[in-house]
Amino acid sequence: GIQVEQSPPDLILQEGANSTLRCNFSDSVNNLQWFHQNPWGQLINLFYIPSGTKQNGRLSATTVATERYSLLYISSSQTTDSGVYFCAVITDSWGKFQFGAGTQVVVTP
Amino acid sequence: DVKVTQSSRYLVKRTGEKVFLECVQDMDHENMFWYRQDPGLGLRLIYFSYDVKMKEKGDIPEGYSVSREKKERFSLILESASTNQTSMYLCASSSPFEGTPEAFFGQGTRLTVV
């Protein structure tokens, strides 16, 4: 099956810093999502981005499908950005998702 | 807005009990999923349903069963709860036939089996 690898596994940031999270996948995909898991455990949709670039406030994402990676950018980080960030790809025609292991982000004041 | 609702945020059950975790979505999605999340192991798919009464095993179905009698509701059943089923359970729904087949998650259920 498709392998999804995220890096780095952990990230500690000072408030106000910028950062880049990476998601590599082992095969061609048509769909990719980024999620943020908040401290209460819920996964919040950030981006649906099979290709190209999208921006939402201080967050933006880029997927280069031909090179099999996606990047999530966090600018001017805030303590509320803390949590785990997951990317997920659809692996078959039925719509099943494969998740990466996640990047744990801690933003310190 | 899409809403996926799980019946409980926190649940404590005794070993051997039959446990039902309920999930309801309001977007007429065909697909529904149950995942469990454990530290260091990420999200693992337990079961998947692509239509009413249709189900497929995921990566870790042992000890679980599911029921989907109506399109909007997907239930996860622990036939005889064991302590190694203490975990965070996450339900999701999606529609693979729409233009943007995003998955949406419920708030999660933290189950403790004692």
PDB file of C-alpha atoms in Angstrom:
ATOM      1  CA  GLY A   1       0.000   0.000   0.000  1.00  0.00           C
ATOM      2  CA  ILE A   2       0.857   3.659  -0.133  1.00  0.00           C
ATOM      3  CA  GLN A   3       3.307   4.779   2.535  1.00  0.00           C
ATOM      4  CA  VAL A   4       2.920   8.224   4.056  1.00  0.00           C
ATOM      5  CA  GLU A   5       5.848   9.727   5.945  1.00  0.00           C
ATOM      6  CA  GLN A   6       5.812  12.972   7.876  1.00  0.00           C
ATOM      7  CA  SER A   7       8.743  15.001   9.098  1.00  0.00           C
ATOM      8  CA  PRO A   8       9.878  16.146  11.519  1.00  0.00           C
ATOM      9  CA  PRO A   9       8.207  13.962  14.144  1.00  0.00           C
ATOM     10  CA  ASP A  10       8.472  16.732  16.744  1.00  0.00           C
ATOM     11  CA  LEU A  11       8.847  20.476  16.531  1.00  0.00           C
ATOM     12  CA  ILE A  12       9.268  23.038  19.292  1.00  0.00           C
ATOM     13  CA  LEU A  13       8.736  26.645  18.281  1.00  0.00           C
ATOM     14  CA  GLN A  14       8.960  29.996  19.963  1.00  0.00           C
ATOM     15  CA  GLU A  15       5.799  32.019  19.528  1.00  0.00           C
ATOM     16  CA  GLY A  16       6.094  34.119  16.385  1.00  0.00           C
ATOM     17  CA  ALA A  17       8.400  31.701  14.546  1.00  0.00           C
ATOM     18  CA  ASN A  18       7.702  30.176  11.143  1.00  0.00           C
ATOM     19  CA  SER A  19       7.919  26.482  10.337  1.00  0.00           C
ATOM     20  CA  THR A  20       7.484  23.932   7.562  1.00  0.00           C
ATOM     21  CA  LEU A  21       6.054  20.450   7.951  1.00  0.00           C
ATOM     22  CA  ARG A  22       6.557  17.861   5.258  1.00  0.00           C
ATOM     23  CA  CYS A  23       4.506  14.910   4.021  1.00  0.00           C
ATOM     24  CA  ASN A  24       5.993  12.407   1.543  1.00  0.00           C
ATOM     25  CA  PHE A  25       3.944   9.678  -0.105  1.00  0.00           C
ATOM     26  CA  SER A  26       5.184   6.645  -1.980  1.00  0.00           C
ATOM     27  CA  ASP A  27       2.810   6.576  -4.945  1.00  0.00           C
ATOM     28  CA  SER A  28       0.660   8.864  -7.045  1.00  0.00           C
ATOM     29  CA  VAL A  29      -2.392  10.149  -5.236  1.00  0.00           C
ATOM     30  CA  ASN A  30      -5.375  12.208  -6.298  1.00  0.00           C
ATOM     31  CA  ASN A  31      -6.284  13.466  -2.871  1.00  0.00           C
ATOM     32  CA  LEU A  32      -4.414  14.772   0.128  1.00  0.00           C
ATOM     33  CA  GLN A  33      -5.613  16.402   3.323  1.00  0.00           C
ATOM     34  CA  TRP A  34      -3.950  18.152   6.228  1.00  0.00           C
ATOM     35  CA  PHE A  35      -5.484  17.985   9.701  1.00  0.00           C
ATOM     36  CA  HIS A  36      -4.725  19.553  13.067  1.00  0.00           C
ATOM     37  CA  GLN A  37      -5.514  17.505  16.143  1.00  0.00           C
ATOM     38  CA  ASN A  38      -6.346  19.852  18.974  1.00  0.00           C
ATOM     39  CA  PRO A  39      -5.522  19.146  22.645  1.00  0.00           C
ATOM     40  CA  TRP A  40      -8.989  17.641  23.137  1.00  0.00           C
ATOM     41  CA  GLY A  41      -8.345  15.061  20.429  1.00  0.00           C
ATOM     42  CA  GLN A  42     -10.528  16.250  17.588  1.00  0.00           C
ATOM     43  CA  LEU A  43      -9.085  16.320  14.074  1.00  0.00           C
ATOM     44  CA  ILE A  44      -9.808  19.628  12.403  1.00  0.00           C
ATOM     45  CA  ASN A  45      -9.665  19.931   8.617  1.00  0.00           C
ATOM     46  CA  LEU A  46      -7.019  22.387   7.490  1.00  0.00           C
ATOM     47  CA  PHE A  47      -6.663  21.819   3.756  1.00  0.00           C
ATOM     48  CA  TYR A  48      -7.877  19.530   1.056  1.00  0.00           C
ATOM     49  CA  ILE A  49      -5.026  19.944  -1.431  1.00  0.00           C
ATOM     50  CA  PRO A  50      -4.393  17.279  -4.064  1.00  0.00           C
ATOM     51  CA  SER A  51      -2.164  19.727  -5.951  1.00  0.00           C
ATOM     52  CA  GLY A  52      -1.179  23.371  -6.011  1.00  0.00           C
ATOM     53  CA  THR A  53      -1.115  25.911  -3.197  1.00  0.00           C
ATOM     54  CA  LYS A  54      -3.761  27.115  -0.777  1.00  0.00           C
ATOM     55  CA  GLN A  55      -3.683  29.647   2.014  1.00  0.00           C
ATOM     56  CA  ASN A  56      -5.879  30.159   5.043  1.00  0.00           C
ATOM     57  CA  GLY A  57      -4.740  32.923   7.338  1.00  0.00           C
ATOM     58  CA  ARG A  58      -1.329  32.111   8.786  1.00  0.00           C
ATOM     59  CA  LEU A  59      -1.399  28.606   7.341  1.00  0.00           C
ATOM     60  CA  SER A  60      -0.655  27.613   3.791  1.00  0.00           C
ATOM     61  CA  ALA A  61      -0.039  24.333   2.012  1.00  0.00           C
ATOM     62  CA  THR A  62       1.569  23.223  -1.211  1.00  0.00           C
ATOM     63  CA  THR A  63       1.313  19.827  -2.863  1.00  0.00           C
ATOM     64  CA  VAL A  64       3.599  18.784  -5.702  1.00  0.00           C
ATOM     65  CA  ALA A  65       1.861  15.609  -6.765  1.00  0.00           C
ATOM     66  CA  THR A  66       4.398  14.723  -9.468  1.00  0.00           C
ATOM     67  CA  GLU A  67       7.165  14.700  -6.862  1.00  0.00           C
ATOM     68  CA  ARG A  68       5.003  13.048  -4.204  1.00  0.00           C
ATOM     69  CA  TYR A  69       5.185  15.522  -1.373  1.00  0.00           C
ATOM     70  CA  SER A  70       3.178  18.176   0.374  1.00  0.00           C
ATOM     71  CA  LEU A  71       4.294  20.995   2.674  1.00  0.00           C
ATOM     72  CA  LEU A  72       2.374  22.772   5.406  1.00  0.00           C
ATOM     73  CA  TYR A  73       3.628  26.214   6.390  1.00  0.00           C
ATOM     74  CA  ILE A  74       2.869  27.830   9.727  1.00  0.00           C
ATOM     75  CA  SER A  75       3.770  31.497   9.900  1.00  0.00           C
ATOM     76  CA  SER A  76       3.913  33.687  13.012  1.00  0.00           C
ATOM     77  CA  SER A  77       3.087  30.693  15.174  1.00  0.00           C
ATOM     78  CA  GLN A  78       0.818  31.050  18.198  1.00  0.00           C
ATOM     79  CA  THR A  79       0.360  28.815  21.230  1.00  0.00           C
ATOM     80  CA  THR A  80      -2.997  27.745  19.806  1.00  0.00           C
ATOM     81  CA  ASP A  81      -1.115  26.131  16.901  1.00  0.00           C
ATOM     82  CA  SER A  82       0.176  23.467  19.283  1.00  0.00           C
ATOM     83  CA  GLY A  83      -1.013  19.955  18.636  1.00  0.00           C
ATOM     84  CA  VAL A  84      -0.415  17.175  16.153  1.00  0.00           C
ATOM     85  CA  TYR A  85      -0.551  17.776  12.422  1.00  0.00           C
ATOM     86  CA  PHE A  86      -1.489  14.862  10.181  1.00  0.00           C
ATOM     87  CA  CYS A  87      -1.514  14.445   6.444  1.00  0.00           C
ATOM     88  CA  ALA A  88      -3.670  11.754   4.851  1.00  0.00           C
ATOM     89  CA  VAL A  89      -4.059  10.431   1.318  1.00  0.00           C
ATOM     90  CA  ILE A  90      -6.813   8.418  -0.312  1.00  0.00           C
ATOM     91  CA  THR A  91      -5.427   5.017  -1.222  1.00  0.00           C
ATOM     92  CA  ASP A  92      -8.137   3.382  -3.311  1.00  0.00           C
ATOM     93  CA  SER A  93     -11.269   4.004  -5.356  1.00  0.00           C
ATOM     94  CA  TRP A  94     -13.464   3.393  -2.302  1.00  0.00           C
ATOM     95  CA  GLY A  95     -11.989   6.400  -0.567  1.00  0.00           C
ATOM     96  CA  LYS A  96     -10.003   4.811   2.251  1.00  0.00           C
ATOM     97  CA  PHE A  97      -7.399   7.082   3.836  1.00  0.00           C
ATOM     98  CA  GLN A  98      -3.816   6.368   4.853  1.00  0.00           C
ATOM     99  CA  PHE A  99      -2.464   8.670   7.550  1.00  0.00           C
ATOM    100  CA  GLY A 100       1.071   9.713   8.276  1.00  0.00           C
ATOM    101  CA  ALA A 101       2.382   9.343  11.831  1.00  0.00           C
ATOM    102  CA  GLY A 102       1.967  13.051  12.461  1.00  0.00           C
ATOM    103  CA  THR A 103       4.165  15.957  13.551  1.00  0.00           C
ATOM    104  CA  GLN A 104       3.823  17.015  17.200  1.00  0.00           C
ATOM    105  CA  VAL A 105       4.127  20.805  17.381  1.00  0.00           C
ATOM    106  CA  VAL A 106       4.652  22.682  20.632  1.00  0.00           C
ATOM    107  CA  VAL A 107       4.594  26.478  20.521  1.00  0.00           C
ATOM    108  CA  THR A 108       6.020  28.100  23.623  1.00  0.00           C
ATOM    109  CA  PRO A 109       5.169  31.648  24.763  1.00  0.00           C
TER     110      PRO A 109
ATOM    111  CA  ASP B   1     -21.053  22.793   7.868  1.00  0.00           C
ATOM    112  CA  VAL B   2     -20.478  19.077   7.924  1.00  0.00           C
ATOM    113  CA  LYS B   3     -21.084  17.614  11.302  1.00  0.00           C
ATOM    114  CA  VAL B   4     -19.927  14.266  12.575  1.00  0.00           C
ATOM    115  CA  THR B   5     -21.093  13.560  16.103  1.00  0.00           C
ATOM    116  CA  GLN B   6     -19.897  10.820  18.401  1.00  0.00           C
ATOM    117  CA  SER B   7     -22.215   9.827  21.195  1.00  0.00           C
ATOM    118  CA  SER B   8     -19.760  10.198  24.069  1.00  0.00           C
ATOM    119  CA  ARG B   9     -16.593  12.193  24.699  1.00  0.00           C
ATOM    120  CA  TYR B  10     -15.470  10.002  27.603  1.00  0.00           C
ATOM    121  CA  LEU B  11     -16.532   6.470  28.498  1.00  0.00           C
ATOM    122  CA  VAL B  12     -15.485   4.086  31.260  1.00  0.00           C
ATOM    123  CA  LYS B  13     -16.499   0.432  30.942  1.00  0.00           C
ATOM    124  CA  ARG B  14     -15.712  -2.797  32.745  1.00  0.00           C
ATOM    125  CA  THR B  15     -13.860  -5.746  31.270  1.00  0.00           C
ATOM    126  CA  GLY B  16     -16.267  -8.115  29.540  1.00  0.00           C
ATOM    127  CA  GLU B  17     -18.978  -5.531  28.933  1.00  0.00           C
ATOM    128  CA  LYS B  18     -20.497  -5.082  25.492  1.00  0.00           C
ATOM    129  CA  VAL B  19     -19.769  -1.511  24.403  1.00  0.00           C
ATOM    130  CA  PHE B  20     -21.442   0.524  21.689  1.00  0.00           C
ATOM    131  CA  LEU B  21     -19.827   3.632  20.204  1.00  0.00           C
ATOM    132  CA  GLU B  22     -22.189   5.616  18.023  1.00  0.00           C
ATOM    133  CA  CYS B  23     -21.393   8.018  15.216  1.00  0.00           C
ATOM    134  CA  VAL B  24     -23.826  10.142  13.227  1.00  0.00           C
ATOM    135  CA  GLN B  25     -23.112  12.371  10.215  1.00  0.00           C
ATOM    136  CA  ASP B  26     -25.436  14.882   8.632  1.00  0.00           C
ATOM    137  CA  MET B  27     -23.973  15.268   5.144  1.00  0.00           C
ATOM    138  CA  ASP B  28     -25.397  12.209   3.395  1.00  0.00           C
ATOM    139  CA  HIS B  29     -21.882  10.789   3.013  1.00  0.00           C
ATOM    140  CA  GLU B  30     -21.506   7.306   1.592  1.00  0.00           C
ATOM    141  CA  ASN B  31     -18.322   6.429   3.497  1.00  0.00           C
ATOM    142  CA  MET B  32     -17.885   6.142   7.227  1.00  0.00           C
ATOM    143  CA  PHE B  33     -14.832   5.027   9.156  1.00  0.00           C
ATOM    144  CA  TRP B  34     -13.768   4.011  12.647  1.00  0.00           C
ATOM    145  CA  TYR B  35     -10.177   4.582  13.716  1.00  0.00           C
ATOM    146  CA  ARG B  36      -8.386   4.069  16.971  1.00  0.00           C
ATOM    147  CA  GLN B  37      -5.469   6.209  18.044  1.00  0.00           C
ATOM    148  CA  ASP B  38      -2.794   5.122  20.484  1.00  0.00           C
ATOM    149  CA  PRO B  39       0.428   6.908  21.467  1.00  0.00           C
ATOM    150  CA  GLY B  40       3.223   6.041  19.065  1.00  0.00           C
ATOM    151  CA  LEU B  41       0.932   4.073  16.740  1.00  0.00           C
ATOM    152  CA  GLY B  42      -0.915   6.853  14.958  1.00  0.00           C
ATOM    153  CA  LEU B  43      -4.400   6.360  13.520  1.00  0.00           C
ATOM    154  CA  ARG B  44      -5.293   2.794  12.636  1.00  0.00           C
ATOM    155  CA  LEU B  45      -8.384   1.851  10.650  1.00  0.00           C
ATOM    156  CA  ILE B  46     -10.691  -0.588  12.410  1.00  0.00           C
ATOM    157  CA  TYR B  47     -13.617  -0.788   9.984  1.00  0.00           C
ATOM    158  CA  PHE B  48     -14.895   1.058   6.968  1.00  0.00           C
ATOM    159  CA  SER B  49     -18.367   1.227   5.441  1.00  0.00           C
ATOM    160  CA  TYR B  50     -19.072   2.446   1.913  1.00  0.00           C
ATOM    161  CA  ASP B  51     -22.841   2.032   1.974  1.00  0.00           C
ATOM    162  CA  VAL B  52     -25.721   0.959   4.177  1.00  0.00           C
ATOM    163  CA  LYS B  53     -25.173  -2.582   5.449  1.00  0.00           C
ATOM    164  CA  MET B  54     -21.811  -2.729   3.661  1.00  0.00           C
ATOM    165  CA  LYS B  55     -18.584  -2.967   5.626  1.00  0.00           C
ATOM    166  CA  GLU B  56     -14.953  -3.813   5.174  1.00  0.00           C
ATOM    167  CA  LYS B  57     -12.335  -4.754   7.706  1.00  0.00           C
ATOM    168  CA  GLY B  58      -9.548  -2.320   8.221  1.00  0.00           C
ATOM    169  CA  ASP B  59      -6.119  -2.988   9.652  1.00  0.00           C
ATOM    170  CA  ILE B  60      -7.136  -4.007  13.188  1.00  0.00           C
ATOM    171  CA  PRO B  61     -10.691  -5.446  13.195  1.00  0.00           C
ATOM    172  CA  GLU B  62     -10.092  -8.128  15.819  1.00  0.00           C
ATOM    173  CA  GLY B  63     -12.338  -7.722  18.830  1.00  0.00           C
ATOM    174  CA  TYR B  64     -14.643  -5.260  17.041  1.00  0.00           C
ATOM    175  CA  SER B  65     -17.735  -5.372  14.885  1.00  0.00           C
ATOM    176  CA  VAL B  66     -19.758  -2.637  13.213  1.00  0.00           C
ATOM    177  CA  SER B  67     -23.299  -1.903  12.173  1.00  0.00           C
ATOM    178  CA  ARG B  68     -24.642   0.456   9.536  1.00  0.00           C
ATOM    179  CA  GLU B  69     -28.398   0.140   9.294  1.00  0.00           C
ATOM    180  CA  LYS B  70     -28.929   3.741   8.188  1.00  0.00           C
ATOM    181  CA  LYS B  71     -26.747   5.885   5.982  1.00  0.00           C
ATOM    182  CA  GLU B  72     -26.130   8.523   8.631  1.00  0.00           C
ATOM    183  CA  ARG B  73     -25.203   6.203  11.501  1.00  0.00           C
ATOM    184  CA  PHE B  74     -22.191   3.928  11.963  1.00  0.00           C
ATOM    185  CA  SER B  75     -21.789   2.005  15.197  1.00  0.00           C
ATOM    186  CA  LEU B  76     -18.667   0.363  16.551  1.00  0.00           C
ATOM    187  CA  ILE B  77     -19.268  -2.586  18.874  1.00  0.00           C
ATOM    188  CA  LEU B  78     -16.829  -4.083  21.318  1.00  0.00           C
ATOM    189  CA  GLU B  79     -18.356  -7.511  21.922  1.00  0.00           C
ATOM    190  CA  SER B  80     -16.453  -8.122  25.161  1.00  0.00           C
ATOM    191  CA  ALA B  81     -14.367  -5.144  26.191  1.00  0.00           C
ATOM    192  CA  SER B  82     -10.794  -5.768  27.264  1.00  0.00           C
ATOM    193  CA  THR B  83      -8.221  -3.492  28.837  1.00  0.00           C
ATOM    194  CA  ASN B  84      -6.154  -3.442  25.630  1.00  0.00           C
ATOM    195  CA  GLN B  85      -9.072  -1.706  23.946  1.00  0.00           C
ATOM    196  CA  THR B  86      -8.542   1.352  26.113  1.00  0.00           C
ATOM    197  CA  SER B  87      -7.920   3.999  23.485  1.00  0.00           C
ATOM    198  CA  MET B  88      -9.127   7.080  21.651  1.00  0.00           C
ATOM    199  CA  TYR B  89     -11.748   6.197  19.026  1.00  0.00           C
ATOM    200  CA  LEU B  90     -12.362   8.492  16.085  1.00  0.00           C
ATOM    201  CA  CYS B  91     -15.201   8.349  13.587  1.00  0.00           C
ATOM    202  CA  ALA B  92     -15.047   9.988  10.167  1.00  0.00           C
ATOM    203  CA  SER B  93     -17.205  10.342   7.076  1.00  0.00           C
ATOM    204  CA  SER B  94     -16.550  11.270   3.469  1.00  0.00           C
ATOM    205  CA  SER B  95     -18.069  11.111   0.029  1.00  0.00           C
ATOM    206  CA  PRO B  96     -15.580   9.841  -2.547  1.00  0.00           C
ATOM    207  CA  PHE B  97     -17.850  10.731  -5.448  1.00  0.00           C
ATOM    208  CA  GLU B  98     -17.995  14.455  -4.794  1.00  0.00           C
ATOM    209  CA  GLY B  99     -15.592  16.976  -6.262  1.00  0.00           C
ATOM    210  CA  THR B 100     -13.742  17.363  -2.985  1.00  0.00           C
ATOM    211  CA  PRO B 101     -13.882  14.026  -1.145  1.00  0.00           C
ATOM    212  CA  GLU B 102     -12.686  15.363   2.172  1.00  0.00           C
ATOM    213  CA  ALA B 103     -12.948  13.338   5.335  1.00  0.00           C
ATOM    214  CA  PHE B 104     -14.538  14.955   8.382  1.00  0.00           C
ATOM    215  CA  PHE B 105     -14.020  13.707  11.926  1.00  0.00           C
ATOM    216  CA  GLY B 106     -16.083  13.600  15.059  1.00  0.00           C
ATOM    217  CA  GLN B 107     -14.784  14.877  18.380  1.00  0.00           C
ATOM    218  CA  GLY B 108     -13.459  11.488  19.454  1.00  0.00           C
ATOM    219  CA  THR B 109     -14.361   9.117  22.305  1.00  0.00           C
ATOM    220  CA  ARG B 110     -11.794   8.328  24.981  1.00  0.00           C
ATOM    221  CA  LEU B 111     -12.663   4.836  26.158  1.00  0.00           C
ATOM    222  CA  THR B 112     -11.193   3.385  29.320  1.00  0.00           C
ATOM    223  CA  VAL B 113     -11.756  -0.286  30.073  1.00  0.00           C
ATOM    224  CA  VAL B 114     -11.124  -1.213  33.702  1.00  0.00           C
TER     225      VAL B 114
END
